[in-house]
Structures are given as C-alpha cells and as structure tokens.
Amino acid sequence: MEAWNERVVEEANLFNPAFCAMLIAKACKDYSKKGQDTLSFPLAFLILPLIVHPGTRAALPYSTATSLISWTQERRGDLVEFGAHTRRLLPYTREAIMFGLAHTMLTLDESGGINTGKSYVAPTEKKTELFTSEVRDCLDRAGFVGRWFAAAGTASTIYSVLGVTP
C-alpha cells in the first residue's frame, strides 16, 4: 500500500482514511441503534466493499425488511466478484480502522466488538462544506448496512451469505 502522499489523487480522495473511518463508524452507530451490542470486528471489513463501489451501493435495498439472504439470492450474479473486491479493500479498511482508533472515532471492546468512540460526531452538511450528495449517500448507506447486519445474524453467517471466504 502506497503512502498517503504518493497515491493517485482519486484513490487518495476515495479511500481517505478519515472518510472510510467515518463510514465504518456510521455503520457501527446504526448497528448499535438497532439493539445489537457492538459490531463484530470482522463485519467492519465488509462495510467499505458494500459502500465505496457505486454499483454495489446503488443495488443495496432501502429497507431492512429485505433480508440479506434474499438480497444476495437476487443479486448473486452481481456479487460474483464481491469476495475479491473485499480482499482488495482490506488495506484501506485496516487503515481506516487504525485511523479511527487513533483518533478515538472508533473503539474496540473486550469481546472484539467495534463501536463509535468519544470523538465520533455524526456527520452532517452543517459541519463541513465538503459534503456532497455522494458523501451523503455513502453515509446513509453505511448506516443502512449497520442496521441490516444487526438483523442478519452472526458474522460468519453474513460472510457466508456474501460469499466471502478467508
């Protein structure tokens, strides 16, 4: 993985560790709101692959009434490369988690769960002038994925349903 200042501008902007950490934090926040304790650490590695790819993000349902299993069955053809896509984004996810932990935007608990930390501030358009409609969409969809995962079962079930293997 290239150093931040040596990356291509588009890559640096899209995979900005602060932005990616915010997406993971938003998913963690909404996961916890759905009544679950903390997001299982392995599930954090599925957030960016579902959100940063515009096609995958657009294909996500808009209601948690659509189960993860039924969605993956309908989208099986679209998800053929999802496992490989997830592996390609591992370095960016690790970087985002480390950034989030270093800046207390994220915390880890003793059970291996990941949640928002004391520095997490819900992102809104009022707090930054850099908020675009795509950024809003990414954050909204990250929150949705957190709520969706909360109703989808264990991390191993979710990985299995999405066809992601170690």
PDB file of C-alpha atoms in Angstrom:
ATOM      1  CA  MET A   1       0.000   0.000   0.000  1.00  0.00           C
ATOM      2  CA  GLU A   2       1.406   3.336  -1.022  1.00  0.00           C
ATOM      3  CA  ALA A   3       1.933   6.146   1.430  1.00  0.00           C
ATOM      4  CA  TRP A   4      -0.922   8.641   1.532  1.00  0.00           C
ATOM      5  CA  ASN A   5       1.030  11.437  -0.199  1.00  0.00           C
ATOM      6  CA  GLU A   6       2.159   9.102  -3.016  1.00  0.00           C
ATOM      7  CA  ARG A   7      -1.288   7.889  -4.016  1.00  0.00           C
ATOM      8  CA  VAL A   8      -3.142   8.889  -7.145  1.00  0.00           C
ATOM      9  CA  VAL A   9      -5.427  11.801  -6.250  1.00  0.00           C
ATOM     10  CA  GLU A  10      -8.655   9.891  -6.988  1.00  0.00           C
ATOM     11  CA  GLU A  11      -7.514   6.931  -4.889  1.00  0.00           C
ATOM     12  CA  ALA A  12      -6.404   9.210  -2.074  1.00  0.00           C
ATOM     13  CA  ASN A  13      -9.751  11.015  -2.082  1.00  0.00           C
ATOM     14  CA  LEU A  14     -11.966   7.938  -2.337  1.00  0.00           C
ATOM     15  CA  PHE A  15     -10.018   5.921   0.209  1.00  0.00           C
ATOM     16  CA  ASN A  16      -9.280   8.795   2.535  1.00  0.00           C
ATOM     17  CA  PRO A  17      -8.797   7.056   5.902  1.00  0.00           C
ATOM     18  CA  ALA A  18     -10.841   9.691   7.742  1.00  0.00           C
ATOM     19  CA  PHE A  19     -13.747   9.289   5.320  1.00  0.00           C
ATOM     20  CA  CYS A  20     -13.529   5.491   5.384  1.00  0.00           C
ATOM     21  CA  ALA A  21     -13.333   5.522   9.202  1.00  0.00           C
ATOM     22  CA  MET A  22     -16.445   7.713   9.265  1.00  0.00           C
ATOM     23  CA  LEU A  23     -18.298   5.175   7.084  1.00  0.00           C
ATOM     24  CA  ILE A  24     -17.327   2.352   9.449  1.00  0.00           C
ATOM     25  CA  ALA A  25     -18.250   4.473  12.479  1.00  0.00           C
ATOM     26  CA  LYS A  26     -21.653   5.285  10.973  1.00  0.00           C
ATOM     27  CA  ALA A  27     -22.290   1.564  10.389  1.00  0.00           C
ATOM     28  CA  CYS A  28     -21.236   0.812  13.979  1.00  0.00           C
ATOM     29  CA  LYS A  29     -23.514   3.536  15.342  1.00  0.00           C
ATOM     30  CA  ASP A  30     -26.563   2.313  13.436  1.00  0.00           C
ATOM     31  CA  TYR A  31     -25.755  -1.322  14.251  1.00  0.00           C
ATOM     32  CA  SER A  32     -25.879  -0.448  17.946  1.00  0.00           C
ATOM     33  CA  LYS A  33     -29.067   1.590  17.471  1.00  0.00           C
ATOM     34  CA  LYS A  34     -30.780  -1.491  16.089  1.00  0.00           C
ATOM     35  CA  GLY A  35     -30.445  -3.053  19.503  1.00  0.00           C
ATOM     36  CA  GLN A  36     -27.268  -5.001  18.989  1.00  0.00           C
ATOM     37  CA  ASP A  37     -24.293  -4.523  21.263  1.00  0.00           C
ATOM     38  CA  THR A  38     -21.277  -3.678  19.113  1.00  0.00           C
ATOM     39  CA  LEU A  39     -20.447  -4.505  15.514  1.00  0.00           C
ATOM     40  CA  SER A  40     -18.387  -7.659  15.287  1.00  0.00           C
ATOM     41  CA  PHE A  41     -14.862  -6.681  14.229  1.00  0.00           C
ATOM     42  CA  PRO A  42     -14.853  -8.892  11.105  1.00  0.00           C
ATOM     43  CA  LEU A  43     -18.032  -7.206   9.853  1.00  0.00           C
ATOM     44  CA  ALA A  44     -16.193  -3.878   9.686  1.00  0.00           C
ATOM     45  CA  PHE A  45     -14.272  -5.334   6.741  1.00  0.00           C
ATOM     46  CA  LEU A  46     -17.478  -5.637   4.707  1.00  0.00           C
ATOM     47  CA  ILE A  47     -18.559  -2.001   5.058  1.00  0.00           C
ATOM     48  CA  LEU A  48     -16.238  -0.392   2.500  1.00  0.00           C
ATOM     49  CA  PRO A  49     -16.766  -3.063  -0.193  1.00  0.00           C
ATOM     50  CA  LEU A  50     -20.526  -2.535   0.058  1.00  0.00           C
ATOM     51  CA  ILE A  51     -20.358   1.261   0.175  1.00  0.00           C
ATOM     52  CA  VAL A  52     -17.486   2.681  -1.882  1.00  0.00           C
ATOM     53  CA  HIS A  53     -18.360   0.795  -5.072  1.00  0.00           C
ATOM     54  CA  PRO A  54     -21.171   2.900  -6.592  1.00  0.00           C
ATOM     55  CA  GLY A  55     -22.834  -0.054  -8.321  1.00  0.00           C
ATOM     56  CA  THR A  56     -22.960  -2.177  -5.187  1.00  0.00           C
ATOM     57  CA  ARG A  57     -24.093   0.784  -3.090  1.00  0.00           C
ATOM     58  CA  ALA A  58     -26.886   1.571  -5.558  1.00  0.00           C
ATOM     59  CA  ALA A  59     -28.010  -2.057  -5.581  1.00  0.00           C
ATOM     60  CA  LEU A  60     -28.495  -2.177  -1.806  1.00  0.00           C
ATOM     61  CA  PRO A  61     -32.129  -2.290  -0.712  1.00  0.00           C
ATOM     62  CA  TYR A  62     -33.636   0.740   1.018  1.00  0.00           C
ATOM     63  CA  SER A  63     -35.309  -1.147   3.815  1.00  0.00           C
ATOM     64  CA  THR A  64     -34.078  -3.659   6.339  1.00  0.00           C
ATOM     65  CA  ALA A  65     -37.315  -5.531   5.585  1.00  0.00           C
ATOM     66  CA  THR A  66     -35.360  -7.003   2.653  1.00  0.00           C
ATOM     67  CA  SER A  67     -33.192  -9.630   4.273  1.00  0.00           C
ATOM     68  CA  LEU A  68     -29.534 -10.007   3.419  1.00  0.00           C
ATOM     69  CA  ILE A  69     -30.185 -13.588   2.301  1.00  0.00           C
ATOM     70  CA  SER A  70     -32.974 -12.693  -0.116  1.00  0.00           C
ATOM     71  CA  TRP A  71     -30.999  -9.739  -1.474  1.00  0.00           C
ATOM     72  CA  THR A  72     -27.913 -11.880  -2.143  1.00  0.00           C
ATOM     73  CA  GLN A  73     -30.047 -14.524  -3.850  1.00  0.00           C
ATOM     74  CA  GLU A  74     -31.495 -11.860  -6.162  1.00  0.00           C
ATOM     75  CA  ARG A  75     -28.049 -10.330  -6.790  1.00  0.00           C
ATOM     76  CA  ARG A  76     -25.973 -13.499  -6.968  1.00  0.00           C
ATOM     77  CA  GLY A  77     -24.588 -12.554 -10.401  1.00  0.00           C
ATOM     78  CA  ASP A  78     -23.652  -9.057  -9.247  1.00  0.00           C
ATOM     79  CA  LEU A  79     -21.820 -10.436  -6.215  1.00  0.00           C
ATOM     80  CA  VAL A  80     -19.543 -12.898  -8.030  1.00  0.00           C
ATOM     81  CA  GLU A  81     -16.518 -10.636  -7.525  1.00  0.00           C
ATOM     82  CA  PHE A  82     -17.526  -9.396  -4.088  1.00  0.00           C
ATOM     83  CA  GLY A  83     -15.051 -11.637  -2.256  1.00  0.00           C
ATOM     84  CA  ALA A  84     -12.152 -10.482  -4.423  1.00  0.00           C
ATOM     85  CA  HIS A  85     -13.334  -6.876  -4.087  1.00  0.00           C
ATOM     86  CA  THR A  86     -13.386  -7.272  -0.302  1.00  0.00           C
ATOM     87  CA  ARG A  87      -9.817  -8.632  -0.312  1.00  0.00           C
ATOM     88  CA  ARG A  88      -8.616  -5.706  -2.485  1.00  0.00           C
ATOM     89  CA  LEU A  89     -10.049  -3.249   0.043  1.00  0.00           C
ATOM     90  CA  LEU A  90      -8.522  -4.931   3.106  1.00  0.00           C
ATOM     91  CA  PRO A  91      -5.571  -2.491   3.315  1.00  0.00           C
ATOM     92  CA  TYR A  92      -7.909   0.509   3.124  1.00  0.00           C
ATOM     93  CA  THR A  93     -10.230  -0.940   5.747  1.00  0.00           C
ATOM     94  CA  ARG A  94      -7.309  -1.668   8.075  1.00  0.00           C
ATOM     95  CA  GLU A  95      -6.004   1.856   7.532  1.00  0.00           C
ATOM     96  CA  ALA A  96      -9.439   3.341   8.242  1.00  0.00           C
ATOM     97  CA  ILE A  97      -9.863   1.305  11.427  1.00  0.00           C
ATOM     98  CA  MET A  98      -6.394   2.282  12.639  1.00  0.00           C
ATOM     99  CA  PHE A  99      -7.163   5.936  11.850  1.00  0.00           C
ATOM    100  CA  GLY A 100     -10.487   5.716  13.657  1.00  0.00           C
ATOM    101  CA  LEU A 101      -8.902   4.076  16.700  1.00  0.00           C
ATOM    102  CA  ALA A 102      -6.005   6.545  16.776  1.00  0.00           C
ATOM    103  CA  HIS A 103      -8.429   9.491  16.708  1.00  0.00           C
ATOM    104  CA  THR A 104     -10.920   7.817  19.125  1.00  0.00           C
ATOM    105  CA  MET A 105     -13.620   7.900  16.481  1.00  0.00           C
ATOM    106  CA  LEU A 106     -13.778   4.120  16.935  1.00  0.00           C
ATOM    107  CA  THR A 107     -13.217   1.886  19.946  1.00  0.00           C
ATOM    108  CA  LEU A 108     -12.735  -1.822  20.461  1.00  0.00           C
ATOM    109  CA  ASP A 109     -14.286  -3.661  23.356  1.00  0.00           C
ATOM    110  CA  GLU A 110     -13.010  -6.720  25.181  1.00  0.00           C
ATOM    111  CA  SER A 111     -15.344  -9.020  23.227  1.00  0.00           C
ATOM    112  CA  GLY A 112     -13.867  -7.995  19.876  1.00  0.00           C
ATOM    113  CA  GLY A 113     -16.636  -5.614  19.006  1.00  0.00           C
ATOM    114  CA  ILE A 114     -16.063  -2.274  17.328  1.00  0.00           C
ATOM    115  CA  ASN A 115     -18.110   0.802  18.119  1.00  0.00           C
ATOM    116  CA  THR A 116     -18.022   4.556  17.925  1.00  0.00           C
ATOM    117  CA  GLY A 117     -15.597   6.317  20.256  1.00  0.00           C
ATOM    118  CA  LYS A 118     -15.767   9.539  22.206  1.00  0.00           C
ATOM    119  CA  SER A 119     -14.613  11.659  19.233  1.00  0.00           C
ATOM    120  CA  TYR A 120     -17.316  10.384  16.898  1.00  0.00           C
ATOM    121  CA  VAL A 121     -19.550  13.201  15.746  1.00  0.00           C
ATOM    122  CA  ALA A 122     -22.468  12.432  13.487  1.00  0.00           C
ATOM    123  CA  PRO A 123     -21.601  13.911  10.098  1.00  0.00           C
ATOM    124  CA  THR A 124     -23.990  16.497   8.725  1.00  0.00           C
ATOM    125  CA  GLU A 125     -23.963  19.009   5.943  1.00  0.00           C
ATOM    126  CA  LYS A 126     -23.809  21.811   8.520  1.00  0.00           C
ATOM    127  CA  LYS A 127     -20.445  20.643   9.835  1.00  0.00           C
ATOM    128  CA  THR A 128     -18.477  20.702   6.585  1.00  0.00           C
ATOM    129  CA  GLU A 129     -18.721  22.473   3.278  1.00  0.00           C
ATOM    130  CA  LEU A 130     -17.280  19.380   1.570  1.00  0.00           C
ATOM    131  CA  PHE A 131     -20.488  17.435   1.944  1.00  0.00           C
ATOM    132  CA  THR A 132     -21.703  16.307  -1.485  1.00  0.00           C
ATOM    133  CA  SER A 133     -24.728  14.263  -2.398  1.00  0.00           C
ATOM    134  CA  GLU A 134     -22.458  11.241  -2.932  1.00  0.00           C
ATOM    135  CA  VAL A 135     -20.916  11.656   0.524  1.00  0.00           C
ATOM    136  CA  ARG A 136     -24.435  11.880   1.982  1.00  0.00           C
ATOM    137  CA  ASP A 137     -25.416   8.739   0.058  1.00  0.00           C
ATOM    138  CA  CYS A 138     -22.312   6.847   1.277  1.00  0.00           C
ATOM    139  CA  LEU A 139     -23.036   7.776   4.901  1.00  0.00           C
ATOM    140  CA  ASP A 140     -26.736   6.934   4.639  1.00  0.00           C
ATOM    141  CA  ARG A 141     -25.967   3.580   3.053  1.00  0.00           C
ATOM    142  CA  ALA A 142     -23.262   2.807   5.646  1.00  0.00           C
ATOM    143  CA  GLY A 143     -25.860   3.377   8.352  1.00  0.00           C
ATOM    144  CA  PHE A 144     -28.257   1.128   6.496  1.00  0.00           C
ATOM    145  CA  VAL A 145     -25.627  -1.642   6.260  1.00  0.00           C
ATOM    146  CA  GLY A 146     -25.086  -1.385  10.026  1.00  0.00           C
ATOM    147  CA  ARG A 147     -28.817  -1.795  10.691  1.00  0.00           C
ATOM    148  CA  TRP A 148     -29.047  -4.540   8.066  1.00  0.00           C
ATOM    149  CA  PHE A 149     -26.184  -6.511   9.593  1.00  0.00           C
ATOM    150  CA  ALA A 150     -27.799  -6.186  13.033  1.00  0.00           C
ATOM    151  CA  ALA A 151     -30.747  -8.180  11.742  1.00  0.00           C
ATOM    152  CA  ALA A 152     -28.766 -10.592   9.560  1.00  0.00           C
ATOM    153  CA  GLY A 153     -27.199 -12.958  12.071  1.00  0.00           C
ATOM    154  CA  THR A 154     -23.646 -13.724  13.056  1.00  0.00           C
ATOM    155  CA  ALA A 155     -20.529 -12.514  11.288  1.00  0.00           C
ATOM    156  CA  SER A 156     -19.859 -15.999   9.917  1.00  0.00           C
ATOM    157  CA  THR A 157     -23.401 -16.164   8.528  1.00  0.00           C
ATOM    158  CA  ILE A 158     -23.044 -12.770   6.861  1.00  0.00           C
ATOM    159  CA  TYR A 159     -19.658 -13.683   5.373  1.00  0.00           C
ATOM    160  CA  SER A 160     -21.084 -16.956   4.103  1.00  0.00           C
ATOM    161  CA  VAL A 161     -24.161 -15.328   2.580  1.00  0.00           C
ATOM    162  CA  LEU A 162     -21.999 -12.739   0.805  1.00  0.00           C
ATOM    163  CA  GLY A 163     -19.663 -15.475  -0.443  1.00  0.00           C
ATOM    164  CA  VAL A 164     -16.574 -14.067   1.271  1.00  0.00           C
ATOM    165  CA  THR A 165     -14.115 -16.679   2.455  1.00  0.00           C
ATOM    166  CA  PRO A 166     -10.847 -16.215   4.333  1.00  0.00           C
TER     167      PRO A 166
END
